[in-house]
Structure formats: C-alpha cells, structure tokens
Amino acid sequence: MSDDRVALVTGASRGIGAAIAERFAADGWSLTISSRGREALERRAGELSELGARHVEVIPADMTDADAVADLAAGHAEAFGRCDALVINAGMGQKGAIAELPVRRFDRLYQVNVRAPYILLQSLLPTLRATAGSNGVAKVIAVASITGVYPEPELSAYGSTKAALISLCETFNLEESLNGVSATTIAPGYVDTDMSEWLKDQVPGAEMITVGDVATIAHSVTQLSRFAVLPNVILTRPGSNLHRA
Ligand SMILES: NC(=O)c1ccc[n+]([C@@H]2O[C@H](COP(=O)([O-])OP(=O)(O)OC[C@H]3O[C@@H](n4cnc5c(N)ncnc54)[C@H](OP(=O)(O)O)[C@@H]3O)[C@@H](O)[C@H]2O)c1
C-alpha cells in the first residue's frame, strides 16, 4: 500500500519509537527519525527504506538541548513541508524517592519528557495546521506512561513528567482540534524495551506489553478523521490490578 504521508518520530533508534517508525514505513510513509546518535539512526533509516518508507531524513538531536529540538522541527519542516503525524516518543526514566532524588535529575527529566515535547508542539504547529488544511487532518501521538495516570512510589519525578505531558496534550486539543490537529497520549504499563531492563528479574520481558502493541495504537490514531479526538489510551497488563504498570 502506498502512502504520501509524512511523520516525525523522536526516540526512533530503538524500542517503542523504532516499532512505530517501522509500522509507518510499512505503509509507505516518509519519515524524519531522531535520537542522539547518528550511527544508530543511519542504520535504522536503511531498515525503514527496505520496509517501504519512501524517504527517510536522519536528524540527530539531544532532547536536553532546547536549540537542537527547535532545529529538529525546522529541519523536518524544511525537508518535507508537511507533518501528518508528530510522534513525541523520546523519553527517559528515573527512579528515586522524593526523599532522595537529586533536583538536577528531576530537571533533566523535565527537559527531555516535558520541555522538548512543548518545543516540538510549538515549533511544528504551523506545519501541522497547514497539513490539516481546511478539511484534512494531522495527529500528534505522545508516548506518556501509566505512571502519569496512576502514581507509583519512587516514580514521582518520572510520573509527574508524564502527567504533565498528558495535560499538555489535552490543552493542545482544546486549542487546536478545531483546526484538524489533535493529540493522543498513549500511557502504557511496562513495555519490553531497554528502559524496563532494570525490572526484568521481577517481570520477565515476555510478560510485558510489546512494542508492537504500542505501535498498533499509534498507527490506529493515524487512521482517525479530523472529527475524532482521542485524548489518552491507557495500556495495562493482565491481572487483578486494574492500574497495573
Ligand atoms: N519501556 C517501558 O516500560 C515504558 C513504559 C511506559 C512509557 N514508556 C515511554 O516510552 C517512550 C520510549 O521508551 P522505550 O521504552 O522505547 O525506551 P528505550 O528503548 O530506552 O528508547 C528510548 C529512545 O529515546 C531516545 N532518547 C533517550 N534520551 C534521549 C535524549 N536525551 N535525547 C534524544 N533522544 C533520547 C533513545 O535514543 P538514543 O539513546 O539513541 O539517543 C531511544 O531512541 C519513553 O517516553 C518512555 O518514557 C516506556
């Protein structure tokens, strides 16, 4: 199936972002992929082209660097002039009780998980609006976390960044959805990636949500019309705890 749509995916070098980029590539989308290391991205670009992506731009950017994030948005807009899906996925975790977690770590989490998404939303808004036009659609998909909805001990900083991301996207919808641009946050429990490695002696990776599960939700969001706004999707794991990470 061929497609003339275009996405920007952050955190596309591995994990959830790589899976979302693969799903779009298989539909023939063009892509800008970003994360910190150029080498991993170049390898990924080759794989995405083989899967069916029409064109892949590689733009490395460290999400702690506000100027680099703005340059990423500008680079994408210059390369393609449109954005059908902005996938805000790059993120970092940090565990630590409020009694102990140093403020500099808290600040870094906010730079990557909240400030960078804000800069991307703001910088790409003209391109998203232009892509939606008067009767089309453009979607923002932001990967939050179940801890942004149901807090857990020792995840106050991380969970609060994800709660902020969900709130940011809700407000974005209030301001922009009548323009055909709307955001969906995906709030998964543990997903089998490098980020959840620390936990795998307690919860085996094979029992976690798969990156393919998250990619399926992201892909589905891109099938929605401008008249359907999907605010937040919570993905929990099987078991008797409804709010299970
Ligand atoms: N895994 C889970 O259990 C889980 C659950 C809920 C939500 N999430 C969320 O899902 C998203 C993706 O996580 P994942 O599980 O796929 O993790 P992952 O496998 O560790 O991948 C993280 C991605 O983000 C990029 N990244 C990290 N720090 C960055 C920075 N400072 N600047 C630019 N890129 C950066 C990484 O690229 P480089 O290192 O190559 O730069 C990588 O591509 C995150 O927002 C995370 O919070 C994960």
PDB file of C-alpha atoms and ligand atoms in Angstrom:
ATOM      1  CA  MET A   1       0.000   0.000   0.000  1.00  0.00           C
ATOM      2  CA  SER A   2       1.497   3.364  -0.944  1.00  0.00           C
ATOM      3  CA  ASP A   3       1.024   6.500   1.091  1.00  0.00           C
ATOM      4  CA  ASP A   4       2.148  10.106   0.676  1.00  0.00           C
ATOM      5  CA  ARG A   5       2.059  10.881   4.357  1.00  0.00           C
ATOM      6  CA  VAL A   6       4.951  12.083   6.482  1.00  0.00           C
ATOM      7  CA  ALA A   7       5.843  11.582  10.153  1.00  0.00           C
ATOM      8  CA  LEU A   8       8.471  12.852  12.544  1.00  0.00           C
ATOM      9  CA  VAL A   9       9.358  10.217  15.156  1.00  0.00           C
ATOM     10  CA  THR A  10      11.612  11.017  18.118  1.00  0.00           C
ATOM     11  CA  GLY A  11      13.413   8.267  20.001  1.00  0.00           C
ATOM     12  CA  ALA A  12      13.326   6.223  16.805  1.00  0.00           C
ATOM     13  CA  SER A  13      16.699   4.492  17.240  1.00  0.00           C
ATOM     14  CA  ARG A  14      15.225   1.627  19.276  1.00  0.00           C
ATOM     15  CA  GLY A  15      12.337   0.450  21.463  1.00  0.00           C
ATOM     16  CA  ILE A  16       8.839   1.867  21.008  1.00  0.00           C
ATOM     17  CA  GLY A  17       9.899   4.646  18.608  1.00  0.00           C
ATOM     18  CA  ALA A  18      11.619   2.184  16.275  1.00  0.00           C
ATOM     19  CA  ALA A  19       8.493  -0.009  16.223  1.00  0.00           C
ATOM     20  CA  ILE A  20       6.225   2.949  15.421  1.00  0.00           C
ATOM     21  CA  ALA A  21       8.567   4.095  12.635  1.00  0.00           C
ATOM     22  CA  GLU A  22       8.559   0.553  11.191  1.00  0.00           C
ATOM     23  CA  ARG A  23       4.761   0.438  11.180  1.00  0.00           C
ATOM     24  CA  PHE A  24       4.571   3.746   9.282  1.00  0.00           C
ATOM     25  CA  ALA A  25       7.340   2.676   6.874  1.00  0.00           C
ATOM     26  CA  ALA A  26       5.433  -0.492   6.002  1.00  0.00           C
ATOM     27  CA  ASP A  27       2.564   1.761   4.858  1.00  0.00           C
ATOM     28  CA  GLY A  28       4.944   3.733   2.638  1.00  0.00           C
ATOM     29  CA  TRP A  29       5.136   6.889   4.740  1.00  0.00           C
ATOM     30  CA  SER A  30       8.146   9.234   4.587  1.00  0.00           C
ATOM     31  CA  LEU A  31       9.847   9.811   7.890  1.00  0.00           C
ATOM     32  CA  THR A  32      12.168  12.024   9.862  1.00  0.00           C
ATOM     33  CA  ILE A  33      13.776   9.936  12.574  1.00  0.00           C
ATOM     34  CA  SER A  34      15.619  11.364  15.547  1.00  0.00           C
ATOM     35  CA  SER A  35      17.545  10.389  18.676  1.00  0.00           C
ATOM     36  CA  ARG A  36      21.054  11.255  19.870  1.00  0.00           C
ATOM     37  CA  GLY A  37      23.409   9.024  17.877  1.00  0.00           C
ATOM     38  CA  ARG A  38      23.677   9.455  14.094  1.00  0.00           C
ATOM     39  CA  GLU A  39      25.098   5.973  13.504  1.00  0.00           C
ATOM     40  CA  ALA A  40      22.143   4.081  15.001  1.00  0.00           C
ATOM     41  CA  LEU A  41      19.752   6.336  13.087  1.00  0.00           C
ATOM     42  CA  GLU A  42      21.527   5.762   9.754  1.00  0.00           C
ATOM     43  CA  ARG A  43      21.255   2.003  10.291  1.00  0.00           C
ATOM     44  CA  ARG A  44      17.591   2.382  11.182  1.00  0.00           C
ATOM     45  CA  ALA A  45      16.985   4.570   8.096  1.00  0.00           C
ATOM     46  CA  GLY A  46      18.282   1.774   5.851  1.00  0.00           C
ATOM     47  CA  GLU A  47      15.943  -0.739   7.504  1.00  0.00           C
ATOM     48  CA  LEU A  48      12.962   1.612   7.192  1.00  0.00           C
ATOM     49  CA  SER A  49      13.634   2.152   3.492  1.00  0.00           C
ATOM     50  CA  GLU A  50      13.737  -1.615   2.975  1.00  0.00           C
ATOM     51  CA  LEU A  51      10.390  -1.903   4.757  1.00  0.00           C
ATOM     52  CA  GLY A  52       8.812   0.580   2.329  1.00  0.00           C
ATOM     53  CA  ALA A  53       9.459   4.130   3.577  1.00  0.00           C
ATOM     54  CA  ARG A  54       9.577   6.491   0.587  1.00  0.00           C
ATOM     55  CA  HIS A  55      12.185   8.798   2.080  1.00  0.00           C
ATOM     56  CA  VAL A  56      13.894   8.900   5.470  1.00  0.00           C
ATOM     57  CA  GLU A  57      15.583  12.008   6.908  1.00  0.00           C
ATOM     58  CA  VAL A  58      18.011  11.495   9.771  1.00  0.00           C
ATOM     59  CA  ILE A  59      18.249  14.420  12.203  1.00  0.00           C
ATOM     60  CA  PRO A  60      20.071  13.662  15.466  1.00  0.00           C
ATOM     61  CA  ALA A  61      19.031  15.823  18.438  1.00  0.00           C
ATOM     62  CA  ASP A  62      19.565  15.642  22.180  1.00  0.00           C
ATOM     63  CA  MET A  63      16.226  16.396  23.842  1.00  0.00           C
ATOM     64  CA  THR A  64      18.034  18.146  26.735  1.00  0.00           C
ATOM     65  CA  ASP A  65      19.189  20.805  24.241  1.00  0.00           C
ATOM     66  CA  ALA A  66      16.321  23.235  23.522  1.00  0.00           C
ATOM     67  CA  ASP A  67      18.007  24.684  20.415  1.00  0.00           C
ATOM     68  CA  ALA A  68      18.629  21.219  18.974  1.00  0.00           C
ATOM     69  CA  VAL A  69      14.942  20.329  19.469  1.00  0.00           C
ATOM     70  CA  ALA A  70      13.852  23.504  17.653  1.00  0.00           C
ATOM     71  CA  ASP A  71      16.362  22.742  14.869  1.00  0.00           C
ATOM     72  CA  LEU A  72      14.902  19.240  14.553  1.00  0.00           C
ATOM     73  CA  ALA A  73      11.424  20.665  13.999  1.00  0.00           C
ATOM     74  CA  ALA A  74      12.772  23.215  11.492  1.00  0.00           C
ATOM     75  CA  GLY A  75      14.782  20.530   9.684  1.00  0.00           C
ATOM     76  CA  HIS A  76      11.717  18.326   9.325  1.00  0.00           C
ATOM     77  CA  ALA A  77       9.559  21.208   8.051  1.00  0.00           C
ATOM     78  CA  GLU A  78      12.253  22.196   5.554  1.00  0.00           C
ATOM     79  CA  ALA A  79      12.715  18.637   4.277  1.00  0.00           C
ATOM     80  CA  PHE A  80       9.055  17.765   3.823  1.00  0.00           C
ATOM     81  CA  GLY A  81       6.870  20.870   4.269  1.00  0.00           C
ATOM     82  CA  ARG A  82       4.192  18.757   5.947  1.00  0.00           C
ATOM     83  CA  CYS A  83       3.622  16.634   9.039  1.00  0.00           C
ATOM     84  CA  ASP A  84       0.757  14.138   9.151  1.00  0.00           C
ATOM     85  CA  ALA A  85       1.950  12.612  12.415  1.00  0.00           C
ATOM     86  CA  LEU A  86       4.251  14.059  15.045  1.00  0.00           C
ATOM     87  CA  VAL A  87       5.330  11.190  17.293  1.00  0.00           C
ATOM     88  CA  ILE A  88       6.749  12.508  20.560  1.00  0.00           C
ATOM     89  CA  ASN A  89       8.301   9.367  21.957  1.00  0.00           C
ATOM     90  CA  ALA A  90      11.869  10.069  23.132  1.00  0.00           C
ATOM     91  CA  GLY A  91      11.910   9.911  26.880  1.00  0.00           C
ATOM     92  CA  MET A  92      13.926   8.881  29.883  1.00  0.00           C
ATOM     93  CA  GLY A  93      13.150   7.222  33.183  1.00  0.00           C
ATOM     94  CA  GLN A  94      14.485   7.851  36.657  1.00  0.00           C
ATOM     95  CA  LYS A  95      13.686   6.037  39.860  1.00  0.00           C
ATOM     96  CA  GLY A  96      14.057   7.533  43.324  1.00  0.00           C
ATOM     97  CA  ALA A  97      12.008   8.523  46.332  1.00  0.00           C
ATOM     98  CA  ILE A  98      11.237  12.210  46.850  1.00  0.00           C
ATOM     99  CA  ALA A  99      13.411  11.979  49.964  1.00  0.00           C
ATOM    100  CA  GLU A 100      16.437  11.160  47.801  1.00  0.00           C
ATOM    101  CA  LEU A 101      16.163  12.035  44.109  1.00  0.00           C
ATOM    102  CA  PRO A 102      18.531  14.952  43.383  1.00  0.00           C
ATOM    103  CA  VAL A 103      16.942  18.053  41.838  1.00  0.00           C
ATOM    104  CA  ARG A 104      19.389  18.006  38.890  1.00  0.00           C
ATOM    105  CA  ARG A 105      17.981  14.623  37.851  1.00  0.00           C
ATOM    106  CA  PHE A 106      14.453  15.969  38.237  1.00  0.00           C
ATOM    107  CA  ASP A 107      15.410  18.897  35.968  1.00  0.00           C
ATOM    108  CA  ARG A 108      16.861  16.619  33.288  1.00  0.00           C
ATOM    109  CA  LEU A 109      13.688  14.514  33.253  1.00  0.00           C
ATOM    110  CA  TYR A 110      11.624  17.643  32.739  1.00  0.00           C
ATOM    111  CA  GLN A 111      13.893  18.819  29.905  1.00  0.00           C
ATOM    112  CA  VAL A 112      13.520  15.550  27.983  1.00  0.00           C
ATOM    113  CA  ASN A 113       9.983  14.472  28.884  1.00  0.00           C
ATOM    114  CA  VAL A 114       8.168  17.838  29.059  1.00  0.00           C
ATOM    115  CA  ARG A 115      10.160  20.789  27.685  1.00  0.00           C
ATOM    116  CA  ALA A 116      11.204  19.027  24.458  1.00  0.00           C
ATOM    117  CA  PRO A 117       7.601  17.948  23.695  1.00  0.00           C
ATOM    118  CA  TYR A 118       6.449  21.538  24.292  1.00  0.00           C
ATOM    119  CA  ILE A 119       9.079  22.895  21.886  1.00  0.00           C
ATOM    120  CA  LEU A 120       8.130  20.291  19.263  1.00  0.00           C
ATOM    121  CA  LEU A 121       4.414  21.091  19.561  1.00  0.00           C
ATOM    122  CA  GLN A 122       5.053  24.818  19.313  1.00  0.00           C
ATOM    123  CA  SER A 123       7.637  24.686  16.508  1.00  0.00           C
ATOM    124  CA  LEU A 124       5.723  22.250  14.323  1.00  0.00           C
ATOM    125  CA  LEU A 125       2.291  23.768  14.861  1.00  0.00           C
ATOM    126  CA  PRO A 126       2.312  25.873  11.656  1.00  0.00           C
ATOM    127  CA  THR A 127       3.285  22.757   9.660  1.00  0.00           C
ATOM    128  CA  LEU A 128       0.655  20.600  11.384  1.00  0.00           C
ATOM    129  CA  ARG A 129      -2.047  23.218  10.759  1.00  0.00           C
ATOM    130  CA  ALA A 130      -1.003  23.583   7.110  1.00  0.00           C
ATOM    131  CA  THR A 131      -1.070  19.795   6.650  1.00  0.00           C
ATOM    132  CA  ALA A 132      -4.580  19.564   8.087  1.00  0.00           C
ATOM    133  CA  GLY A 133      -5.720  22.493   5.941  1.00  0.00           C
ATOM    134  CA  SER A 134      -9.436  23.204   5.862  1.00  0.00           C
ATOM    135  CA  ASN A 135     -10.678  19.603   5.635  1.00  0.00           C
ATOM    136  CA  GLY A 136      -7.701  17.304   6.297  1.00  0.00           C
ATOM    137  CA  VAL A 137      -6.126  16.027   9.478  1.00  0.00           C
ATOM    138  CA  ALA A 138      -2.818  15.929  11.344  1.00  0.00           C
ATOM    139  CA  LYS A 139      -2.185  13.935  14.502  1.00  0.00           C
ATOM    140  CA  VAL A 140       0.193  14.226  17.426  1.00  0.00           C
ATOM    141  CA  ILE A 141       0.974  10.970  19.228  1.00  0.00           C
ATOM    142  CA  ALA A 142       2.852  11.338  22.505  1.00  0.00           C
ATOM    143  CA  VAL A 143       4.113   8.357  24.478  1.00  0.00           C
ATOM    144  CA  ALA A 144       3.373   9.023  28.147  1.00  0.00           C
ATOM    145  CA  SER A 145       3.165   6.265  30.794  1.00  0.00           C
ATOM    146  CA  ILE A 146       0.623   4.627  33.064  1.00  0.00           C
ATOM    147  CA  THR A 147       2.513   6.270  35.964  1.00  0.00           C
ATOM    148  CA  GLY A 148       1.285   9.605  34.582  1.00  0.00           C
ATOM    149  CA  VAL A 149      -2.253   8.476  35.443  1.00  0.00           C
ATOM    150  CA  TYR A 150      -1.748   6.124  38.409  1.00  0.00           C
ATOM    151  CA  PRO A 151       1.244   7.173  40.548  1.00  0.00           C
ATOM    152  CA  GLU A 152       3.739   4.676  41.925  1.00  0.00           C
ATOM    153  CA  PRO A 153       6.209   5.031  44.808  1.00  0.00           C
ATOM    154  CA  GLU A 154       9.723   6.115  43.703  1.00  0.00           C
ATOM    155  CA  LEU A 155       8.437   7.356  40.365  1.00  0.00           C
ATOM    156  CA  SER A 156       7.269  10.812  41.437  1.00  0.00           C
ATOM    157  CA  ALA A 157       9.542  12.721  39.075  1.00  0.00           C
ATOM    158  CA  TYR A 158       9.030  10.430  36.078  1.00  0.00           C
ATOM    159  CA  GLY A 159       5.293  10.047  36.706  1.00  0.00           C
ATOM    160  CA  SER A 160       4.803  13.775  37.080  1.00  0.00           C
ATOM    161  CA  THR A 161       6.555  14.446  33.754  1.00  0.00           C
ATOM    162  CA  LYS A 162       4.144  12.034  32.093  1.00  0.00           C
ATOM    163  CA  ALA A 163       1.133  13.589  33.868  1.00  0.00           C
ATOM    164  CA  ALA A 164       2.382  16.950  32.567  1.00  0.00           C
ATOM    165  CA  LEU A 165       2.687  15.534  29.044  1.00  0.00           C
ATOM    166  CA  ILE A 166      -0.899  14.242  29.184  1.00  0.00           C
ATOM    167  CA  SER A 167      -2.138  17.618  30.423  1.00  0.00           C
ATOM    168  CA  LEU A 168      -0.136  19.457  27.753  1.00  0.00           C
ATOM    169  CA  CYS A 169      -1.735  17.343  25.024  1.00  0.00           C
ATOM    170  CA  GLU A 170      -5.230  17.805  26.491  1.00  0.00           C
ATOM    171  CA  THR A 171      -4.807  21.571  26.391  1.00  0.00           C
ATOM    172  CA  PHE A 172      -3.352  21.279  22.897  1.00  0.00           C
ATOM    173  CA  ASN A 173      -6.612  19.590  21.859  1.00  0.00           C
ATOM    174  CA  LEU A 174      -8.706  22.375  23.378  1.00  0.00           C
ATOM    175  CA  GLU A 175      -6.698  24.953  21.443  1.00  0.00           C
ATOM    176  CA  GLU A 176      -6.107  23.172  18.122  1.00  0.00           C
ATOM    177  CA  SER A 177      -8.620  20.394  17.465  1.00  0.00           C
ATOM    178  CA  LEU A 178     -10.990  22.680  15.535  1.00  0.00           C
ATOM    179  CA  ASN A 179      -8.045  23.230  13.155  1.00  0.00           C
ATOM    180  CA  GLY A 180      -7.918  19.495  12.353  1.00  0.00           C
ATOM    181  CA  VAL A 181      -4.883  18.908  14.562  1.00  0.00           C
ATOM    182  CA  SER A 182      -5.318  16.750  17.654  1.00  0.00           C
ATOM    183  CA  ALA A 183      -3.111  14.854  20.094  1.00  0.00           C
ATOM    184  CA  THR A 184      -3.359  11.403  21.632  1.00  0.00           C
ATOM    185  CA  THR A 185      -1.229  10.308  24.541  1.00  0.00           C
ATOM    186  CA  ILE A 186      -0.516   6.611  24.985  1.00  0.00           C
ATOM    187  CA  ALA A 187       0.010   5.595  28.614  1.00  0.00           C
ATOM    188  CA  PRO A 188       1.413   2.061  28.776  1.00  0.00           C
ATOM    189  CA  GLY A 189       2.468  -0.059  31.714  1.00  0.00           C
ATOM    190  CA  TYR A 190       5.791  -1.895  31.393  1.00  0.00           C
ATOM    191  CA  VAL A 191       6.864  -2.375  27.786  1.00  0.00           C
ATOM    192  CA  ASP A 192       9.599  -4.830  26.823  1.00  0.00           C
ATOM    193  CA  THR A 193      12.434  -2.420  25.864  1.00  0.00           C
ATOM    194  CA  ASP A 194      15.838  -1.324  27.175  1.00  0.00           C
ATOM    195  CA  MET A 195      14.069   1.125  29.511  1.00  0.00           C
ATOM    196  CA  SER A 196      12.395  -1.647  31.509  1.00  0.00           C
ATOM    197  CA  GLU A 197      15.585  -3.780  31.682  1.00  0.00           C
ATOM    198  CA  TRP A 198      16.097  -2.995  35.411  1.00  0.00           C
ATOM    199  CA  LEU A 199      12.800  -4.731  36.233  1.00  0.00           C
ATOM    200  CA  LYS A 200      13.117  -7.906  34.220  1.00  0.00           C
ATOM    201  CA  ASP A 201      14.223 -10.096  37.140  1.00  0.00           C
ATOM    202  CA  GLN A 202      10.753  -9.406  38.633  1.00  0.00           C
ATOM    203  CA  VAL A 203       8.624  -9.124  35.478  1.00  0.00           C
ATOM    204  CA  PRO A 204      10.010 -11.109  32.528  1.00  0.00           C
ATOM    205  CA  GLY A 205      10.170  -9.162  29.269  1.00  0.00           C
ATOM    206  CA  ALA A 206       7.971 -11.823  27.661  1.00  0.00           C
ATOM    207  CA  GLU A 207       5.144 -10.833  30.053  1.00  0.00           C
ATOM    208  CA  MET A 208       5.358  -7.134  29.298  1.00  0.00           C
ATOM    209  CA  ILE A 209       3.401  -5.125  26.731  1.00  0.00           C
ATOM    210  CA  THR A 210       5.165  -5.398  23.365  1.00  0.00           C
ATOM    211  CA  VAL A 211       6.496  -2.515  21.304  1.00  0.00           C
ATOM    212  CA  GLY A 212       4.182  -3.819  18.571  1.00  0.00           C
ATOM    213  CA  ASP A 213       1.167  -3.248  20.850  1.00  0.00           C
ATOM    214  CA  VAL A 214       2.084   0.418  21.259  1.00  0.00           C
ATOM    215  CA  ALA A 215       2.832   0.764  17.536  1.00  0.00           C
ATOM    216  CA  THR A 216      -0.626  -0.651  16.749  1.00  0.00           C
ATOM    217  CA  ILE A 217      -2.294   2.073  18.844  1.00  0.00           C
ATOM    218  CA  ALA A 218      -0.109   4.776  17.266  1.00  0.00           C
ATOM    219  CA  HIS A 219      -0.895   3.527  13.778  1.00  0.00           C
ATOM    220  CA  SER A 220      -4.642   3.384  14.560  1.00  0.00           C
ATOM    221  CA  VAL A 221      -4.601   7.025  15.667  1.00  0.00           C
ATOM    222  CA  THR A 222      -3.395   7.991  12.189  1.00  0.00           C
ATOM    223  CA  GLN A 223      -6.499   6.343  10.702  1.00  0.00           C
ATOM    224  CA  LEU A 224      -8.838   8.695  12.594  1.00  0.00           C
ATOM    225  CA  SER A 225     -10.558  11.611  10.876  1.00  0.00           C
ATOM    226  CA  ARG A 226     -10.276  15.244  11.999  1.00  0.00           C
ATOM    227  CA  PHE A 227     -13.635  14.776  13.739  1.00  0.00           C
ATOM    228  CA  ALA A 228     -12.346  12.110  16.142  1.00  0.00           C
ATOM    229  CA  VAL A 229     -10.207  13.301  19.042  1.00  0.00           C
ATOM    230  CA  LEU A 230      -8.741  10.510  21.179  1.00  0.00           C
ATOM    231  CA  PRO A 231      -7.234  12.079  24.321  1.00  0.00           C
ATOM    232  CA  ASN A 232      -5.483   9.234  26.141  1.00  0.00           C
ATOM    233  CA  VAL A 233      -5.125   5.481  25.770  1.00  0.00           C
ATOM    234  CA  ILE A 234      -4.136   3.510  28.868  1.00  0.00           C
ATOM    235  CA  LEU A 235      -2.482   0.145  28.219  1.00  0.00           C
ATOM    236  CA  THR A 236      -2.328  -2.025  31.320  1.00  0.00           C
ATOM    237  CA  ARG A 237      -1.108  -5.618  31.752  1.00  0.00           C
ATOM    238  CA  PRO A 238      -3.283  -8.664  32.536  1.00  0.00           C
ATOM    239  CA  GLY A 239      -4.101  -9.342  36.186  1.00  0.00           C
ATOM    240  CA  SER A 240      -6.321  -8.334  39.044  1.00  0.00           C
ATOM    241  CA  ASN A 241      -4.893  -4.832  39.395  1.00  0.00           C
ATOM    242  CA  LEU A 242      -6.712  -2.517  37.019  1.00  0.00           C
ATOM    243  CA  HIS A 243      -3.964   0.078  37.227  1.00  0.00           C
ATOM    244  CA  ARG A 244      -1.128  -2.353  36.850  1.00  0.00           C
ATOM    245  CA  ALA A 245       2.127  -0.935  35.409  1.00  0.00           C
TER     246      ALA A 245
HETATM  247  N1  LIG B   1       9.551   0.716  28.383  1.00  0.00           N
HETATM  248  C1  LIG B   1       8.557   0.986  29.214  1.00  0.00           C
HETATM  249  O1  LIG B   1       8.252   0.204  30.133  1.00  0.00           O
HETATM  250  C2  LIG B   1       7.752   2.241  29.041  1.00  0.00           C
HETATM  251  C3  LIG B   1       6.501   2.307  29.672  1.00  0.00           C
HETATM  252  C4  LIG B   1       5.731   3.465  29.545  1.00  0.00           C
HETATM  253  C5  LIG B   1       6.205   4.506  28.786  1.00  0.00           C
HETATM  254  N2  LIG B   1       7.425   4.441  28.176  1.00  0.00           N
HETATM  255  C6  LIG B   1       7.867   5.607  27.399  1.00  0.00           C
HETATM  256  O2  LIG B   1       8.070   5.198  26.061  1.00  0.00           O
HETATM  257  C7  LIG B   1       8.999   6.071  25.443  1.00  0.00           C
HETATM  258  C8  LIG B   1      10.024   5.241  24.696  1.00  0.00           C
HETATM  259  O3  LIG B   1      10.720   4.446  25.625  1.00  0.00           O
HETATM  260  P1  LIG B   1      11.315   2.998  25.296  1.00  0.00           P
HETATM  261  O4  LIG B   1      10.768   2.072  26.290  1.00  0.00           O
HETATM  262  O5  LIG B   1      11.207   2.705  23.855  1.00  0.00           O
HETATM  263  O6  LIG B   1      12.840   3.272  25.730  1.00  0.00           O
HETATM  264  P2  LIG B   1      14.217   2.947  25.060  1.00  0.00           P
HETATM  265  O7  LIG B   1      14.214   1.635  24.374  1.00  0.00           O
HETATM  266  O8  LIG B   1      15.204   3.231  26.141  1.00  0.00           O
HETATM  267  O9  LIG B   1      14.338   4.084  23.919  1.00  0.00           O
HETATM  268  C9  LIG B   1      14.376   5.435  24.271  1.00  0.00           C
HETATM  269  C10 LIG B   1      14.505   6.242  22.993  1.00  0.00           C
HETATM  270  O10 LIG B   1      14.582   7.630  23.345  1.00  0.00           O
HETATM  271  C11 LIG B   1      15.826   8.170  22.889  1.00  0.00           C
HETATM  272  N3  LIG B   1      16.333   9.117  23.865  1.00  0.00           N
HETATM  273  C12 LIG B   1      16.569   8.925  25.184  1.00  0.00           C
HETATM  274  N4  LIG B   1      17.063  10.027  25.751  1.00  0.00           N
HETATM  275  C13 LIG B   1      17.155  10.952  24.751  1.00  0.00           C
HETATM  276  C14 LIG B   1      17.618  12.289  24.690  1.00  0.00           C
HETATM  277  N5  LIG B   1      18.113  12.921  25.772  1.00  0.00           N
HETATM  278  N6  LIG B   1      17.580  12.916  23.505  1.00  0.00           N
HETATM  279  C15 LIG B   1      17.127  12.304  22.384  1.00  0.00           C
HETATM  280  N7  LIG B   1      16.679  11.045  22.382  1.00  0.00           N
HETATM  281  C16 LIG B   1      16.700  10.371  23.547  1.00  0.00           C
HETATM  282  C17 LIG B   1      16.744   6.968  22.736  1.00  0.00           C
HETATM  283  O11 LIG B   1      17.718   7.224  21.760  1.00  0.00           O
HETATM  284  P3  LIG B   1      19.297   7.359  21.993  1.00  0.00           P
HETATM  285  O12 LIG B   1      19.641   6.751  23.324  1.00  0.00           O
HETATM  286  O13 LIG B   1      19.860   6.632  20.814  1.00  0.00           O
HETATM  287  O14 LIG B   1      19.519   8.831  21.956  1.00  0.00           O
HETATM  288  C18 LIG B   1      15.776   5.906  22.239  1.00  0.00           C
HETATM  289  O15 LIG B   1      15.572   6.031  20.859  1.00  0.00           O
HETATM  290  C19 LIG B   1       9.570   6.950  26.549  1.00  0.00           C
HETATM  291  O16 LIG B   1       8.974   8.226  26.500  1.00  0.00           O
HETATM  292  C20 LIG B   1       9.177   6.219  27.817  1.00  0.00           C
HETATM  293  O17 LIG B   1       9.056   7.087  28.916  1.00  0.00           O
HETATM  294  C21 LIG B   1       8.192   3.326  28.274  1.00  0.00           C
END
